[in-house]
Structures are given as structure tokens and as C-alpha cells.
Short mmCIF file of C-alpha atoms in Angstrom, two decimals:
data_model
loop_
_atom_site.label_atom_id
_atom_site.label_comp_id
_atom_site.label_asym_id
_atom_site.label_seq_id
_atom_site.Cartn_x
_atom_site.Cartn_y
_atom_site.Cartn_z
CA UNK A 1037 -80.20 36.15 -129.05
CA UNK A 1038 -81.31 34.96 -125.13
CA UNK A 1039 -78.63 35.04 -122.21
CA UNK A 1040 -78.66 32.33 -119.36
CA UNK A 1041 -79.61 35.22 -117.59
CA UNK A 1042 -82.73 36.50 -119.56
CA UNK A 1043 -84.16 33.22 -120.52
CA UNK A 1044 -83.74 32.92 -116.16
CA UNK A 1045 -85.11 36.56 -115.42
CA UNK A 1046 -87.86 35.40 -118.31
CA UNK A 1047 -89.14 32.68 -115.82
CA UNK A 1048 -88.62 34.52 -112.42
CA UNK A 1049 -91.51 37.32 -114.16
CA UNK A 1050 -93.96 34.21 -115.12
CA UNK A 1051 -93.51 33.54 -111.20
CA UNK A 1052 -93.98 36.95 -110.35
CA UNK A 1053 -97.43 37.46 -112.75
CA UNK A 1054 -99.09 33.87 -111.41
CA UNK A 1055 -98.37 34.92 -107.71
CA UNK A 1056 -99.72 38.43 -108.24
CA UNK A 1057 -103.57 36.95 -109.29
CA UNK A 1058 -102.09 38.40 -113.39
CA UNK A 1059 -104.75 37.33 -116.43
CA UNK A 1060 -103.37 35.84 -119.33
CA UNK A 1061 -106.50 36.54 -121.27
CA UNK A 1062 -107.22 40.58 -119.39
CA UNK A 1063 -107.55 43.52 -121.52
CA UNK A 1064 -109.28 46.59 -120.49
CA UNK A 1065 -110.22 49.58 -123.35
CA UNK A 1066 -108.70 52.85 -122.22
CA UNK A 1067 -111.25 55.10 -120.09
CA UNK A 1068 -112.20 58.47 -121.27
CA UNK A 1069 -110.35 59.81 -118.48
CA UNK A 1070 -107.55 57.86 -119.56
CA UNK A 1071 -107.17 58.88 -122.92
CA UNK A 1072 -106.55 62.73 -121.29
CA UNK A 1073 -103.74 61.36 -119.04
CA UNK A 1074 -102.23 60.27 -121.95
CA UNK A 1075 -102.34 63.41 -123.79
CA UNK A 1076 -100.54 65.35 -121.28
CA UNK A 1077 -97.79 61.97 -121.54
CA UNK A 1078 -97.68 62.73 -125.21
CA UNK A 1079 -97.36 66.45 -124.74
CA UNK A 1080 -94.61 66.37 -122.13
CA UNK A 1081 -93.20 63.77 -124.26
CA UNK A 1082 -93.29 64.57 -127.28
CA UNK A 1083 -89.49 66.22 -128.13
CA UNK A 1084 -88.80 63.40 -127.14
CA UNK A 1085 -91.40 61.52 -129.74
CA UNK A 1086 -90.10 64.50 -132.20
CA UNK A 1087 -86.36 62.97 -132.04
CA UNK A 1088 -88.15 59.36 -132.56
CA UNK A 1089 -89.74 59.85 -135.81
CA UNK A 1090 -86.01 61.92 -137.06
CA UNK A 1091 -84.22 59.10 -136.65
CA UNK A 1092 -86.78 57.06 -137.66
CA UNK A 1093 -87.40 58.20 -141.40
CA UNK A 1094 -83.45 58.04 -142.20
CA UNK A 1095 -83.57 54.67 -141.88
CA UNK A 1096 -82.36 52.78 -145.31
CA UNK A 1097 -82.74 48.78 -144.25
CA UNK A 1098 -85.51 47.95 -146.85
CA UNK A 1099 -85.92 44.82 -144.13
CA UNK A 1100 -87.19 47.61 -141.28
CA UNK A 1101 -90.78 47.71 -143.29
CA UNK A 1102 -91.69 44.60 -144.74
CA UNK A 1103 -92.44 42.79 -141.36
CA UNK A 1104 -91.87 45.01 -138.93
CA UNK A 1105 -93.52 48.07 -136.37
CA UNK A 1106 -91.42 50.23 -133.64
CA UNK A 1107 -92.85 51.23 -130.32
CA UNK A 1108 -91.28 53.99 -127.72
CA UNK A 1109 -92.43 53.89 -124.78
CA UNK A 1110 -90.83 56.08 -122.17
CA UNK A 1111 -88.98 55.85 -118.21
CA UNK A 1112 -92.41 53.98 -116.82
CA UNK A 1113 -92.76 51.27 -119.27
CA UNK A 1114 -96.09 53.30 -121.23
CA UNK A 1115 -96.56 53.49 -125.09
CA UNK A 1116 -95.80 56.89 -126.37
CA UNK A 1117 -95.25 55.81 -130.09
CA UNK A 1118 -96.15 53.88 -133.15
CA UNK A 1119 -94.49 53.73 -136.42
CA UNK A 1120 -93.76 51.40 -139.24
CA UNK A 1121 -96.05 49.13 -141.76
CA UNK A 1122 -99.39 49.68 -141.96
CA UNK A 1123 -100.85 46.36 -141.90
CA UNK A 1124 -98.99 44.93 -139.01
CA UNK A 1125 -100.45 48.70 -136.87
CA UNK A 1126 -103.73 47.72 -137.60
CA UNK A 1127 -102.52 44.11 -135.97
CA UNK A 1128 -101.43 46.28 -133.44
CA UNK A 1129 -104.53 47.86 -132.61
CA UNK A 1130 -106.82 44.82 -132.48
CA UNK A 1131 -104.49 43.47 -130.01
CA UNK A 1132 -104.52 47.00 -128.09
CA UNK A 1133 -101.01 47.88 -128.76
CA UNK A 1134 -101.62 51.75 -129.36
CA UNK A 1135 -100.20 55.28 -127.17
CA UNK A 1136 -100.98 55.06 -123.71
CA UNK A 1137 -100.14 50.70 -123.44
CA UNK A 1138 -98.68 50.24 -120.07
CA UNK A 1139 -95.70 47.48 -120.09
CA UNK A 1140 -94.87 47.20 -117.08
CA UNK A 1141 -95.25 43.77 -115.96
CA UNK A 1142 -98.01 43.73 -113.01
CA UNK A 1143 -100.37 44.58 -116.36
CA UNK A 1144 -99.34 43.02 -119.09
CA UNK A 1145 -97.01 40.54 -117.73
CA UNK A 1146 -93.60 39.43 -119.20
CA UNK A 1147 -92.86 41.27 -121.94
CA UNK A 1148 -89.12 42.40 -123.09
CA UNK A 1149 -89.86 45.57 -122.34
CA UNK A 1150 -90.25 45.77 -119.52
CA UNK A 1151 -87.83 42.82 -119.09
CA UNK A 1152 -85.14 45.27 -121.22
CA UNK A 1153 -85.61 48.31 -118.79
CA UNK A 1154 -84.85 45.84 -115.70
CA UNK A 1155 -81.23 44.59 -117.31
CA UNK A 1156 -80.48 47.37 -119.22
CA UNK A 1157 -79.77 45.92 -121.83
CA UNK A 1158 -81.50 44.15 -124.89
CA UNK A 1159 -84.11 41.78 -124.76
CA UNK A 1160 -85.30 39.46 -126.56
CA UNK A 1161 -88.79 37.81 -126.79
CA UNK A 1162 -90.50 35.16 -129.15
CA UNK A 1163 -93.98 34.90 -128.82
CA UNK A 1164 -94.53 31.71 -126.49
CA UNK A 1165 -91.89 33.77 -123.77
CA UNK A 1166 -95.34 36.57 -122.76
CA UNK A 1167 -96.70 35.63 -120.08
CA UNK A 1168 -100.21 37.79 -121.85
CA UNK A 1169 -102.12 36.91 -124.82
CA UNK A 1170 -102.33 39.68 -126.92
CA UNK A 1171 -98.50 39.82 -126.94
CA UNK A 1172 -98.75 35.67 -127.86
CA UNK A 1173 -98.51 36.52 -131.81
CA UNK A 1174 -94.65 38.93 -131.39
CA UNK A 1175 -91.71 38.74 -131.52
CA UNK A 1176 -90.48 41.49 -129.86
CA UNK A 1177 -86.87 42.86 -129.05
CA UNK A 1178 -86.66 45.62 -126.80
CA UNK A 1179 -83.58 48.60 -126.45
CA UNK A 1180 -83.71 50.44 -123.28
CA UNK A 1181 -82.15 54.18 -124.31
CA UNK A 1182 -81.02 55.63 -122.07
CA UNK A 1183 -78.20 59.02 -121.68
CA UNK A 1184 -74.76 59.06 -119.05
CA UNK A 1185 -76.92 60.55 -116.59
CA UNK A 1186 -80.84 58.81 -117.02
CA UNK A 1187 -82.91 56.11 -118.32
CA UNK A 1188 -85.34 57.97 -120.54
CA UNK A 1189 -88.10 55.15 -122.55
CA UNK A 1190 -87.18 52.27 -124.27
CA UNK A 1191 -87.31 51.58 -128.29
CA UNK A 1192 -89.15 47.64 -129.06
CA UNK A 1193 -89.23 46.60 -132.61
CA UNK A 1194 -92.08 43.65 -132.93
CA UNK A 1195 -92.48 41.31 -135.59
CA UNK A 1196 -95.26 38.54 -136.62
CA UNK A 1197 -92.71 37.00 -138.87
CA UNK A 1198 -89.53 35.88 -136.60
CA UNK A 1199 -87.41 37.74 -139.44
CA UNK A 1200 -85.43 39.47 -135.93
CA UNK A 1201 -82.06 38.49 -137.52
CA UNK A 1202 -78.99 39.58 -136.15
CA UNK A 1203 -78.47 43.32 -138.56
CA UNK A 1204 -82.26 44.44 -137.62
CA UNK A 1205 -80.83 44.30 -134.05
CA UNK A 1206 -77.85 46.46 -134.60
CA UNK A 1207 -80.00 48.42 -136.70
CA UNK A 1208 -82.56 49.10 -133.18
CA UNK A 1209 -79.31 49.76 -130.61
CA UNK A 1210 -78.43 52.25 -133.15
CA UNK A 1211 -81.45 54.07 -133.09
CA UNK A 1212 -81.41 53.31 -129.59
CA UNK A 1213 -77.98 55.29 -129.20
CA UNK A 1214 -79.18 58.15 -131.59
CA UNK A 1215 -82.51 59.12 -129.66
CA UNK A 1216 -80.49 59.31 -126.44
CA UNK A 1217 -78.17 61.58 -127.94
CA UNK A 1218 -80.04 63.99 -130.51
CA UNK A 1219 -82.73 64.51 -127.24
CA UNK A 1220 -79.87 65.05 -124.40
CA UNK A 1221 -79.34 67.54 -126.72
CA UNK A 1222 -82.95 68.91 -127.79
CA UNK A 1223 -83.21 69.36 -123.93
CA UNK A 1224 -79.89 70.82 -123.81
CA UNK A 1225 -81.00 73.41 -126.31
CA UNK A 1226 -84.67 74.32 -123.93
CA UNK A 1227 -82.18 73.86 -121.20
CA UNK A 1228 -80.83 77.66 -122.73
CA UNK A 1229 -83.07 79.20 -123.91
CA UNK A 1230 -84.94 78.92 -121.18
CA UNK A 1231 -81.85 80.17 -119.27
CA UNK A 1232 -82.92 83.24 -121.04
CA UNK A 1233 -86.64 83.30 -120.02
CA UNK A 1234 -86.88 85.14 -116.92
CA UNK A 1235 -90.79 86.04 -116.72
CA UNK A 1236 -91.97 87.54 -113.03
CA UNK A 1237 -94.22 85.10 -110.71
CA UNK A 1238 -97.17 88.64 -111.38
CA UNK A 1239 -96.63 88.19 -116.07
CA UNK A 1240 -97.30 84.07 -115.43
CA UNK A 1241 -100.54 84.57 -113.46
CA UNK A 1242 -101.71 86.55 -115.63
CA UNK A 1243 -100.08 84.10 -118.78
CA UNK A 1244 -102.16 81.42 -116.48
CA UNK A 1245 -105.90 83.24 -116.72
CA UNK A 1246 -105.17 83.90 -120.21
CA UNK A 1247 -104.54 80.18 -121.41
CA UNK A 1248 -107.76 79.21 -119.78
CA UNK A 1249 -109.22 80.97 -122.17
CA UNK A 1250 -110.18 84.78 -120.08
CA UNK A 1251 -110.57 88.30 -122.60
CA UNK A 1252 -108.23 90.65 -120.91
CA UNK A 1253 -111.30 91.95 -119.12
CA UNK A 1254 -111.38 88.80 -117.69
CA UNK A 1255 -107.89 87.80 -116.58
CA UNK A 1256 -108.62 91.89 -115.67
CA UNK A 1257 -111.16 90.56 -112.69
CA UNK A 1258 -109.44 87.65 -112.10
CA UNK A 1259 -106.80 88.63 -111.12
CA UNK A 1260 -108.04 91.13 -109.41
CA UNK A 1261 -105.66 93.98 -110.91
CA UNK A 1262 -106.30 96.65 -113.86
CA UNK A 1263 -106.87 96.11 -117.66
CA UNK A 1264 -103.63 98.30 -118.06
CA UNK A 1265 -101.55 96.33 -115.43
CA UNK A 1266 -103.00 92.79 -117.43
CA UNK A 1267 -102.49 95.15 -120.97
CA UNK A 1268 -98.93 95.76 -119.38
CA UNK A 1269 -97.67 92.45 -118.32
CA UNK A 1270 -98.94 91.12 -122.13
CA UNK A 1271 -97.31 93.43 -123.83
CA UNK A 1272 -93.51 92.54 -121.53
CA UNK A 1273 -94.19 88.87 -121.61
CA UNK A 1274 -94.56 88.97 -125.71
CA UNK A 1275 -91.33 90.72 -125.89
CA UNK A 1276 -89.55 88.13 -123.54
CA UNK A 1277 -91.08 85.15 -125.67
CA UNK A 1278 -90.70 87.26 -128.80
CA UNK A 1279 -95.03 86.30 -129.96
CA UNK A 1280 -97.26 88.33 -131.20
CA UNK A 1281 -100.25 87.10 -129.70
CA UNK A 1282 -101.45 85.34 -126.85
CA UNK A 1283 -102.34 81.92 -128.74
CA UNK A 1284 -97.86 81.96 -129.31
CA UNK A 1285 -97.33 82.87 -126.30
CA UNK A 1286 -99.06 79.73 -124.31
CA UNK A 1287 -98.14 77.33 -126.91
CA UNK A 1288 -94.84 78.51 -127.08
CA UNK A 1289 -94.94 78.82 -122.47
CA UNK A 1290 -95.53 74.98 -122.69
CA UNK A 1291 -93.28 74.38 -125.30
CA UNK A 1292 -90.73 75.36 -122.74
CA UNK A 1293 -92.15 74.37 -119.48
CA UNK A 1294 -92.86 77.70 -118.38
CA UNK A 1295 -96.79 76.78 -117.86
CA UNK A 1296 -98.21 73.14 -118.14
CA UNK A 1297 -101.37 70.75 -119.33
CA UNK A 1298 -102.98 71.03 -116.14
CA UNK A 1299 -102.22 75.45 -115.24
CA UNK A 1300 -105.10 75.37 -118.19
CA UNK A 1301 -107.58 73.64 -115.94
CA UNK A 1302 -109.83 76.24 -115.03
#
């Protein structure tokens, strides 16, 4: 399944890892601060993750769930979601392969995710091809997910058995294509919605303060405006977003990028 270009790239990658003094056995659990960043990353990519989950739910091949699991990673090679055989997912977590795991070469050494993104092509790795110990038990096939305009991320399939055959490789290629199409379609729908929703700067300021958990009275004091003005802006925000409460308004504004998770931190 590997070609000569890929074999050369694997050797070059190993050389870079050695030159960068990357230790094959070095794996560090996520800190609390990293977990907080991961939650933000997952929220930012929730549509991408949702499309990935829906695509996998429609797979009908019996071979997929028996000895394999899938990984969705973003354009920076960071793991967003793992799905598949529960026993293998347990083994993956033991190896610290989980949401937030980076497959960047500088962190996780030579691996199929990094290679696929570098080559902009599918990459298949035997366990012994991987530089770091935590991947040495896994067969991996990774396929980039790309639209016409940009790279979106990567879909990978992992197994402890040598069972990634041409049929499974084709399924992963088709999944990459399907995820790209569906994500682009969803993005277009969201962008069309955003074109119809225009909050004023004053309304956005009120919404951000409400996202902190402030009451109307608290928002009035925080922004230096009257209570009546706060409620006037809220009424217009609810109307434009077609919601009935502050919580619904905040959730919808987050979903469509009108405000971000950073805006919710005091």
C-alpha cells in the first residue's frame, strides 16, 4: 500500500525526529489548562465533528467495527474525535491517544496523520514505521479531508491487526470525500444564516455581558446604561435570533460565531 515517495518521507521524518532530540518513549498526560483549550477546540469544530459522526453512522461494512477505530483530526493534526471498536478505544486511551492528542511530527514523531497532511495524499504506516513508542502497536491509514479551497483536517483508521485492506482503504477515501462535501454544505448554510442576522455593536456588547451570567441589572451597571436600554436591546436580540431567552440567545450566538467562548470569560 506504500509507495516509494512515502518510504522516503518516512526515512526523512525519522531523521528529523532524531535531529530534534525527540524521545520515542516520551508521552505527557494533558494538564488542566490543556483540557480547557481542548474544550474550546472541540466547540469550535463541533460542526466538523458532527459531520464526521453522521458519516460513520452510515457505514455498512461489517469489517469496520471488528478490528478498527477512526480518528478525526483538524488541519493542525490535533485529534478531535475517536469512534469505533470500544475495546480498541480503551487501548487508545491507555496510549494517551484521545481528544487533544497532537500528531504533529515535532510532538508525536513520524506518523500517518502528519505524513498524509504533508503529502496531501493518503498515508499508510506499519507499527514499526512510527517513531514514538505509543504508536508502535498500531497499523494506521490516514486520508486528508480537503475542500476545493482549503485543507480541513484528516480522517484516520487504526488497528492492532494487519487488517487494513484495499476495501477498507477505499471506504476511508469515500468517507473523506463525503465529510468534505457535507461540511462545506453545512458551512454554506451557516454563512447564509449569518448574512440574515446582523446585531449592532451595542446589542453584541449586551449579549457578551449576559454571557458572563449577569442579570439585566448587573448588565446595566457594567455597561453604564439604563435598565430599560438593556431590556430594549435584549428584545431586539431575541427577535433577530428568533429565541425566547438569554440562554438560547447565547447558545445560538456561539453556534454562529457572533460571540466566542473567550467572550464568556470574565
